[in-house]
Amino acid sequence: MEIHLEKLTWDTVDAVLKLRVSKEQKGFVAPNSDSIIDAYFALTEEGKNVFPFGIYNGKKAVGFLMIGYHCAWRENLDFAKNSYYIWRFMIDKRYQGNGYGREALRRAVDFVRTAPCGKAEYCWLSYEPENTVARALYLSEGFEERPELCGEDEEIPAVLKL
Ligand SMILES: CC(C)(COP(=O)(O)OP(=O)(O)OC[C@H]1O[C@@H](n2cnc3c(N)ncnc32)[C@H](O)[C@@H]1OP(=O)(O)O)[C@@H](O)C(=O)NCCC(=O)NCCS
């Protein structure tokens, strides 16, 4: 297994747009097309730094992961300021359960540790309360849940100290 992240390009985006989660997982992550649109507006309207990546097993696109910097969907997420956010993350339903997600998450944290937008104290992410697979994965990789910061019907934030 050789899992790595590659910056999306004109040439690689089509394969990533074809990747899908299962029907039951659709509430856990936006479609990749929506994520790329979000990246465009974060960049052009808000001047944010945003890094959309394909996740590859060798030459095969198996997933998508997008990192943002200095993004918060709530005022009280103090750790979000000047921090990195794993905004979107998915492995295509055909390739799940092979260890690709865990490896990709590690590669994402490696990327964040290179400080592409400057040194930060935290990397954070969020997930639906019902998303037990993602939650267990994040906690086992050292993220700490901050449920007290989560409003009703909101995703639960979790933070990794860099
Ligand atoms: C979360 C996700 C990215 C994990 O990707 P993956 O490639 O399947 O993950 P891995 O194979 O590396 O497995 C990671 C852990 O989850 C467990 N796992 C994976 N799929 C599972 C399933 N369907 N049921 C139970 N456990 C599962 C694995 O056993 C592994 O745990 P272990 O190391 O203790 O054995 C993937 O399930 C996914 O894309 N889900 C839909 C979108 C989503 O929820 N994204 C996250 C939004 S916050």
Coordinates of N, CA and C and ligand atoms in Angstrom, one line a residue:
M1 N 0.9 -1.2 0.0 CA 0.0 0.0 0.0 C 0.9 1.2 0.0
E2 N 0.6 2.1 -1.0 CA 1.4 3.4 -1.0 C 0.4 4.5 -1.1
I3 N -0.1 4.9 0.1 CA -1.1 6.0 0.1 C -0.4 7.3 0.2
H4 N -0.8 8.2 -0.7 CA -0.2 9.6 -0.7 C -1.3 10.6 -1.2
L5 N -1.0 11.8 -0.9 CA -1.9 12.9 -1.3 C -1.3 13.6 -2.5
E6 N -2.2 14.0 -3.4 CA -1.7 14.8 -4.6 C -2.6 16.0 -4.8
K7 N -2.0 17.1 -4.9 CA -2.8 18.3 -5.2 C -3.6 18.1 -6.4
L8 N -4.9 18.5 -6.4 CA -5.8 18.4 -7.6 C -5.3 19.2 -8.7
T9 N -5.4 18.7 -9.9 CA -5.0 19.5 -11.1 C -6.1 19.3 -12.2
W10 N -6.0 20.0 -13.3 CA -7.0 19.8 -14.4 C -7.0 18.3 -14.8
D11 N -5.8 17.7 -14.8 CA -5.7 16.3 -15.3 C -6.3 15.3 -14.3
T12 N -6.3 15.6 -13.0 CA -6.6 14.6 -12.0 C -8.1 14.8 -11.4
V13 N -8.6 15.9 -11.6 CA -9.9 16.2 -10.9 C -11.0 15.3 -11.4
D14 N -11.1 14.9 -12.6 CA -12.2 14.1 -13.1 C -12.3 12.8 -12.4
A15 N -11.2 12.1 -12.1 CA -11.2 10.8 -11.4 C -11.7 11.0 -10.0
V16 N -11.3 12.2 -9.4 CA -11.7 12.4 -8.0 C -13.2 12.7 -7.9
L17 N -13.7 13.4 -9.0 CA -15.2 13.7 -9.0 C -16.0 12.5 -9.1
K18 N -15.5 11.4 -9.6 CA -16.3 10.2 -9.7 C -16.3 9.3 -8.4
L19 N -15.6 9.7 -7.4 CA -15.5 8.9 -6.2 C -16.8 9.2 -5.4
R20 N -17.3 8.1 -4.7 CA -18.6 8.2 -4.0 C -18.5 7.5 -2.6
V21 N -19.2 8.0 -1.6 CA -19.4 7.2 -0.4 C -20.7 6.4 -0.6
S22 N -21.0 5.5 0.4 CA -22.2 4.7 0.3 C -23.4 5.6 0.6
K23 N -24.6 5.0 0.3 CA -25.8 5.8 0.5 C -26.0 6.1 2.0
E24 N -25.6 5.2 2.9 CA -25.7 5.5 4.3 C -24.8 6.5 4.8
Q25 N -23.7 6.8 4.0 CA -22.7 7.8 4.5 C -22.9 9.1 3.9
K26 N -23.9 9.3 3.1 CA -24.1 10.6 2.3 C -24.2 11.8 3.3
G27 N -24.8 11.5 4.5 CA -25.0 12.6 5.4 C -23.7 13.0 6.1
F28 N -22.6 12.3 5.9 CA -21.4 12.5 6.7 C -20.4 13.5 6.0
V29 N -20.5 13.6 4.7 CA -19.6 14.4 3.9 C -20.3 14.9 2.6
A30 N -19.9 16.1 2.2 CA -20.5 16.7 1.0 C -19.9 15.9 -0.2
P31 N -20.6 15.9 -1.3 CA -20.1 15.3 -2.6 C -18.8 16.1 -3.0
N32 N -17.9 15.4 -3.6 CA -16.6 16.1 -3.9 C -16.8 17.3 -4.8
S33 N -17.8 17.2 -5.7 CA -18.0 18.4 -6.5 C -18.4 19.6 -5.7
D34 N -19.2 19.4 -4.7 CA -19.6 20.6 -3.8 C -18.3 21.1 -3.0
S35 N -17.5 20.2 -2.6 CA -16.3 20.6 -1.9 C -15.4 21.4 -2.8
I36 N -15.3 21.1 -4.0 CA -14.4 21.9 -4.9 C -15.0 23.2 -5.2
I37 N -16.3 23.3 -5.3 CA -17.0 24.6 -5.4 C -16.7 25.4 -4.1
D38 N -16.9 24.8 -3.0 CA -16.6 25.5 -1.7 C -15.2 26.0 -1.7
A39 N -14.2 25.2 -2.2 CA -12.8 25.6 -2.2 C -12.7 26.9 -3.1
Y40 N -13.4 26.9 -4.2 CA -13.3 28.0 -5.1 C -13.7 29.3 -4.4
F41 N -14.9 29.2 -3.8 CA -15.4 30.5 -3.1 C -14.6 30.9 -1.9
A42 N -14.1 29.9 -1.1 CA -13.3 30.2 0.0 C -12.1 31.0 -0.4
L43 N -11.6 30.6 -1.6 CA -10.4 31.2 -2.2 C -10.7 32.6 -2.7
T44 N -11.8 32.6 -3.6 CA -12.0 33.9 -4.3 C -12.8 34.9 -3.6
E45 N -13.7 34.5 -2.7 CA -14.5 35.5 -2.0 C -14.0 35.8 -0.6
E46 N -13.3 34.8 0.0 CA -12.8 35.0 1.4 C -11.3 35.1 1.5
G47 N -10.6 34.9 0.4 CA -9.2 34.9 0.4 C -8.5 33.9 1.3
K48 N -9.2 32.8 1.5 CA -8.7 31.7 2.4 C -7.7 30.9 1.7
N49 N -6.8 30.3 2.4 CA -6.0 29.2 1.9 C -6.7 27.9 2.0
V50 N -6.7 27.2 0.9 CA -7.5 25.9 0.9 C -6.7 24.9 0.0
F51 N -6.6 23.7 0.4 CA -5.8 22.7 -0.3 C -6.6 21.5 -0.5
P52 N -7.2 21.3 -1.7 CA -7.9 20.1 -2.1 C -6.9 19.1 -2.7
F53 N -7.0 17.8 -2.1 CA -6.1 16.8 -2.5 C -6.9 15.5 -3.0
G54 N -6.3 14.8 -4.0 CA -6.8 13.5 -4.2 C -6.0 12.6 -3.3
I55 N -6.6 11.5 -2.9 CA -5.9 10.5 -2.1 C -5.6 9.3 -3.1
Y56 N -4.4 8.9 -3.2 CA -4.0 7.9 -4.1 C -3.4 6.7 -3.5
N57 N -3.8 5.5 -4.0 CA -3.1 4.3 -3.7 C -2.2 4.0 -5.0
G58 N -0.9 4.3 -4.9 CA -0.1 4.2 -6.1 C -0.7 5.3 -7.1
K59 N -1.1 4.8 -8.3 CA -1.6 5.8 -9.3 C -3.2 5.9 -9.3
K60 N -3.8 5.1 -8.4 CA -5.3 5.0 -8.4 C -5.9 6.0 -7.4
A61 N -6.8 6.9 -7.9 CA -7.5 7.8 -7.0 C -8.5 7.0 -6.1
V62 N -8.4 7.1 -4.8 CA -9.3 6.3 -3.9 C -10.1 7.2 -3.0
G63 N -9.7 8.5 -2.9 CA -10.4 9.4 -2.0 C -10.1 10.8 -2.2
F64 N -10.6 11.6 -1.4 CA -10.5 13.1 -1.5 C -10.3 13.7 -0.1
L65 N -9.5 14.7 0.1 CA -9.3 15.3 1.4 C -9.0 16.8 1.1
M66 N -9.6 17.6 1.9 CA -9.4 19.1 1.7 C -9.1 19.7 3.0
I67 N -8.0 20.5 3.0 CA -7.6 21.2 4.2 C -7.7 22.7 4.0
G68 N -8.2 23.4 5.0 CA -8.4 24.8 5.0 C -7.5 25.4 6.2
Y69 N -7.3 26.7 6.1 CA -6.6 27.4 7.2 C -7.4 28.5 7.7
H70 N -7.5 28.7 9.0 CA -8.2 29.8 9.6 C -9.7 29.8 9.2
C71 N -10.3 28.7 9.4 CA -11.7 28.6 9.1 C -12.5 28.2 10.4
A72 N -13.6 28.8 10.6 CA -14.4 28.5 11.8 C -15.9 28.6 11.4
W73 N -16.7 27.7 11.8 CA -18.2 27.8 11.5 C -18.9 28.3 12.8
R74 N -18.1 28.5 13.9 CA -18.7 29.1 15.1 C -17.7 30.1 15.7
E75 N -18.3 31.1 16.2 CA -17.4 32.2 16.9 C -16.6 31.6 18.0
N76 N -17.1 30.6 18.8 CA -16.5 30.2 20.0 C -15.4 29.1 19.8
L77 N -15.1 28.8 18.5 CA -14.1 27.8 18.2 C -12.7 28.5 18.2
D78 N -12.3 28.8 19.5 CA -11.1 29.7 19.6 C -9.9 29.0 18.9
F79 N -9.8 27.6 19.0 CA -8.7 26.9 18.5 C -8.6 27.0 16.9
A80 N -9.7 27.4 16.3 CA -9.8 27.5 14.8 C -9.0 28.6 14.2
K81 N -8.7 29.7 15.1 CA -8.0 30.8 14.5 C -6.6 30.4 14.2
N82 N -6.1 30.8 13.0 CA -4.7 30.5 12.6 C -4.4 29.0 12.8
S83 N -5.4 28.1 12.6 CA -5.1 26.7 12.7 C -5.6 26.0 11.4
Y84 N -5.1 24.8 11.2 CA -5.5 24.0 10.0 C -6.7 23.2 10.3
Y85 N -7.6 23.1 9.3 CA -8.9 22.4 9.4 C -9.0 21.3 8.3
I86 N -9.1 20.1 8.7 CA -9.4 19.0 7.8 C -10.9 19.1 7.5
W87 N -11.2 19.8 6.4 CA -12.5 20.3 6.1 C -13.4 19.1 5.5
R88 N -12.8 18.4 4.5 CA -13.5 17.3 3.9 C -12.5 16.1 3.8
F89 N -13.1 14.9 3.9 CA -12.3 13.7 3.9 C -13.2 12.5 3.6
M90 N -12.9 11.8 2.5 CA -13.6 10.6 2.2 C -12.8 9.6 1.4
I91 N -13.1 8.3 1.6 CA -12.5 7.2 0.8 C -13.7 6.6 0.0
D92 N -13.5 6.4 -1.3 CA -14.6 5.8 -2.1 C -15.1 4.5 -1.4
K93 N -16.4 4.3 -1.5 CA -17.0 3.1 -0.9 C -16.3 1.8 -1.3
R94 N -15.8 1.7 -2.6 CA -15.2 0.5 -3.1 C -13.8 0.2 -2.4
Y95 N -13.2 1.3 -1.8 CA -11.9 1.1 -1.2 C -11.8 1.2 0.3
Q96 N -13.0 1.4 0.9 CA -12.9 1.6 2.4 C -12.5 0.3 3.1
G97 N -12.1 0.4 4.3 CA -11.7 -0.7 5.2 C -10.4 -1.4 4.8
N98 N -9.6 -0.7 4.1 CA -8.2 -1.3 3.7 C -7.1 -0.5 4.4
G99 N -7.4 0.4 5.3 CA -6.3 1.1 5.9 C -6.0 2.4 5.2
Y100 N -6.7 2.7 4.1 CA -6.3 3.9 3.3 C -6.7 5.2 4.0
G101 N -7.8 5.2 4.7 CA -8.3 6.4 5.4 C -7.3 6.8 6.5
R102 N -6.8 5.8 7.3 CA -5.9 6.1 8.4 C -4.6 6.7 7.8
E103 N -4.1 6.0 6.7 CA -2.8 6.5 6.1 C -3.0 7.9 5.6
A104 N -4.1 8.1 4.9 CA -4.4 9.5 4.3 C -4.4 10.5 5.4
L105 N -5.1 10.2 6.5 CA -5.2 11.2 7.6 C -3.8 11.5 8.2
R106 N -2.9 10.5 8.2 CA -1.5 10.7 8.7 C -0.8 11.6 7.7
R107 N -1.0 11.4 6.4 CA -0.3 12.2 5.4 C -0.8 13.6 5.5
A108 N -2.2 13.8 5.8 CA -2.7 15.2 6.0 C -2.0 15.9 7.1
V109 N -1.9 15.2 8.2 CA -1.2 15.8 9.4 C 0.2 16.1 9.1
D110 N 0.9 15.2 8.3 CA 2.3 15.5 7.9 C 2.3 16.8 7.1
F111 N 1.4 16.9 6.2 CA 1.3 18.1 5.4 C 1.1 19.4 6.2
V112 N 0.2 19.3 7.2 CA -0.1 20.4 8.1 C 1.2 20.8 8.8
R113 N 2.0 19.8 9.2 CA 3.2 20.0 10.0 C 4.3 20.7 9.2
T114 N 4.1 20.7 7.9 CA 5.1 21.5 7.1 C 4.8 23.0 7.1
A115 N 3.6 23.3 7.8 CA 3.2 24.7 8.0 C 3.1 25.5 6.7
P116 N 2.3 25.1 5.7 CA 2.2 25.8 4.5 C 1.6 27.2 4.6
C117 N 0.9 27.5 5.7 CA 0.4 28.9 5.9 C 1.0 29.5 7.1
G118 N 2.1 28.9 7.6 CA 2.7 29.4 8.9 C 2.4 28.4 10.0
K119 N 3.2 28.5 11.0 CA 3.2 27.6 12.1 C 1.8 27.7 12.9
A120 N 1.3 26.6 13.3 CA 0.0 26.7 14.0 C 0.0 25.8 15.2
E121 N -0.8 26.1 16.1 CA -0.9 25.3 17.3 C -1.7 24.0 17.2
Y122 N -2.8 24.1 16.3 CA -3.7 23.0 16.2 C -4.0 22.7 14.8
C123 N -4.4 21.4 14.6 CA -5.2 20.9 13.4 C -6.5 20.4 14.0
W124 N -7.6 20.7 13.4 CA -8.9 20.3 13.9 C -9.8 19.8 12.8
L125 N -10.8 19.2 13.1 CA -11.8 18.6 12.2 C -13.1 18.5 12.9
S126 N -14.1 18.0 12.2 CA -15.4 17.8 12.9 C -16.2 16.7 12.2
Y127 N -17.1 16.1 12.9 CA -17.9 15.0 12.4 C -19.3 14.9 13.0
E128 N -20.1 14.3 12.2 CA -21.5 14.0 12.7 C -21.5 13.1 13.9
P129 N -22.3 13.3 14.9 CA -22.3 12.5 16.1 C -22.5 11.0 15.8
E130 N -23.2 10.7 14.7 CA -23.5 9.3 14.4 C -22.3 8.6 13.6
N131 N -21.3 9.4 13.3 CA -20.3 8.9 12.4 C -19.2 8.2 13.3
T132 N -19.6 7.0 13.8 CA -18.8 6.3 14.8 C -17.4 5.9 14.2
V133 N -17.4 5.5 12.9 CA -16.2 5.0 12.3 C -15.1 6.2 12.2
A134 N -15.6 7.3 11.7 CA -14.7 8.5 11.6 C -14.2 8.9 13.0
R135 N -15.2 8.9 13.9 CA -14.8 9.4 15.3 C -13.7 8.5 15.9
A136 N -13.9 7.2 15.8 CA -12.9 6.3 16.4 C -11.6 6.4 15.7
L137 N -11.6 6.7 14.4 CA -10.3 6.8 13.7 C -9.6 8.1 14.2
Y138 N -10.3 9.2 14.3 CA -9.7 10.5 14.7 C -9.2 10.4 16.1
L139 N -10.0 9.8 17.0 CA -9.5 9.7 18.4 C -8.3 8.8 18.5
S140 N -8.3 7.7 17.7 CA -7.1 6.8 17.8 C -5.9 7.5 17.2
E141 N -6.0 8.6 16.4 CA -4.9 9.3 15.8 C -4.5 10.5 16.7
G142 N -5.1 10.6 17.9 CA -4.7 11.6 18.8 C -5.5 12.9 18.8
F143 N -6.6 12.9 18.1 CA -7.5 14.1 18.1 C -8.3 14.0 19.4
E144 N -8.6 15.2 20.0 CA -9.3 15.2 21.3 C -10.7 15.9 21.0
E145 N -11.7 15.2 21.4 CA -13.1 15.7 21.1 C -13.4 16.9 22.0
R146 N -14.1 17.9 21.5 CA -14.5 19.1 22.3 C -16.0 19.2 22.1
P147 N -16.8 18.3 22.6 CA -18.3 18.3 22.4 C -18.9 19.5 23.1
E148 N -18.3 20.1 24.1 CA -18.9 21.2 24.8 C -19.0 22.4 23.9
L149 N -18.2 22.4 22.8 CA -18.3 23.6 21.8 C -19.3 23.4 20.7
C150 N -20.0 22.3 20.8 CA -20.8 21.9 19.7 C -22.3 22.3 20.0
G151 N -22.9 23.0 19.1 CA -24.3 23.3 19.3 C -25.2 22.2 18.9
E152 N -26.5 22.4 19.2 CA -27.5 21.3 18.8 C -27.4 21.1 17.3
D153 N -27.5 19.9 16.8 CA -27.5 19.6 15.4 C -26.3 20.0 14.7
E154 N -25.2 20.1 15.4 CA -23.9 20.5 14.8 C -22.9 19.3 14.8
E155 N -21.9 19.4 14.0 CA -20.9 18.4 14.0 C -20.0 18.6 15.3
I156 N -19.4 17.6 15.7 CA -18.6 17.6 16.9 C -17.2 18.0 16.5
P157 N -16.6 19.0 17.1 CA -15.2 19.3 16.7 C -14.2 18.5 17.6
A158 N -13.1 18.2 17.0 CA -12.0 17.5 17.7 C -10.7 18.1 17.2
V159 N -9.7 18.2 18.2 CA -8.5 19.0 18.0 C -7.3 18.2 18.2
L160 N -6.3 18.4 17.3 CA -5.0 17.7 17.5 C -4.0 18.8 17.8
K161 N -3.2 18.7 18.9 CA -2.2 19.7 19.2 C -1.0 19.3 18.3
L162 N -0.5 20.3 17.6 CA 0.6 20.0 16.6 C 2.0 20.0 17.3
Ligands
LIG1 C1 -14.1 7.6 7.5 C2 -13.4 7.0 6.3 C3 -12.6 8.1 5.5 C4 -12.4 5.9 6.8 O1 -11.8 5.4 5.6 P1 -11.3 3.9 5.5 O2 -10.3 3.8 4.4 O3 -12.5 3.0 5.5 O4 -10.6 3.7 6.9 P2 -9.5 2.6 7.3 O5 -9.6 1.4 6.5 O6 -8.1 3.3 7.5 O7 -10.0 2.2 8.8 C5 -9.9 3.1 9.9 C6 -10.5 2.4 11.1 O8 -11.9 2.3 10.9 C7 -12.4 1.0 10.9 N1 -13.5 0.9 9.9 C8 -13.5 1.3 8.6 N2 -14.6 1.0 8.0 C9 -15.4 0.5 9.0 C10 -16.8 0.1 9.0 N3 -17.6 0.2 7.9 N4 -17.3 -0.4 10.2 C11 -16.5 -0.5 11.3 N5 -15.2 -0.1 11.3 C12 -14.7 0.4 10.2 C13 -11.2 0.1 10.6 O9 -11.4 -1.2 11.1 C14 -10.1 0.9 11.2 O10 -10.0 0.6 12.6 P3 -8.8 -0.3 13.2 O11 -7.5 0.4 12.6 O12 -9.0 -0.1 14.6 O13 -9.0 -1.6 12.6 C15 -14.4 6.3 5.4 O14 -15.2 5.4 6.1 C16 -15.4 7.3 4.7 O15 -15.1 7.9 3.6 N6 -16.6 7.5 5.2 C17 -17.6 8.3 4.6 C18 -17.3 9.8 4.6 C19 -16.9 10.2 6.0 O16 -17.6 9.9 7.0 N7 -15.9 11.1 6.1 C20 -15.5 11.7 7.3 C21 -16.3 12.9 7.6 S1 -15.9 13.7 9.1

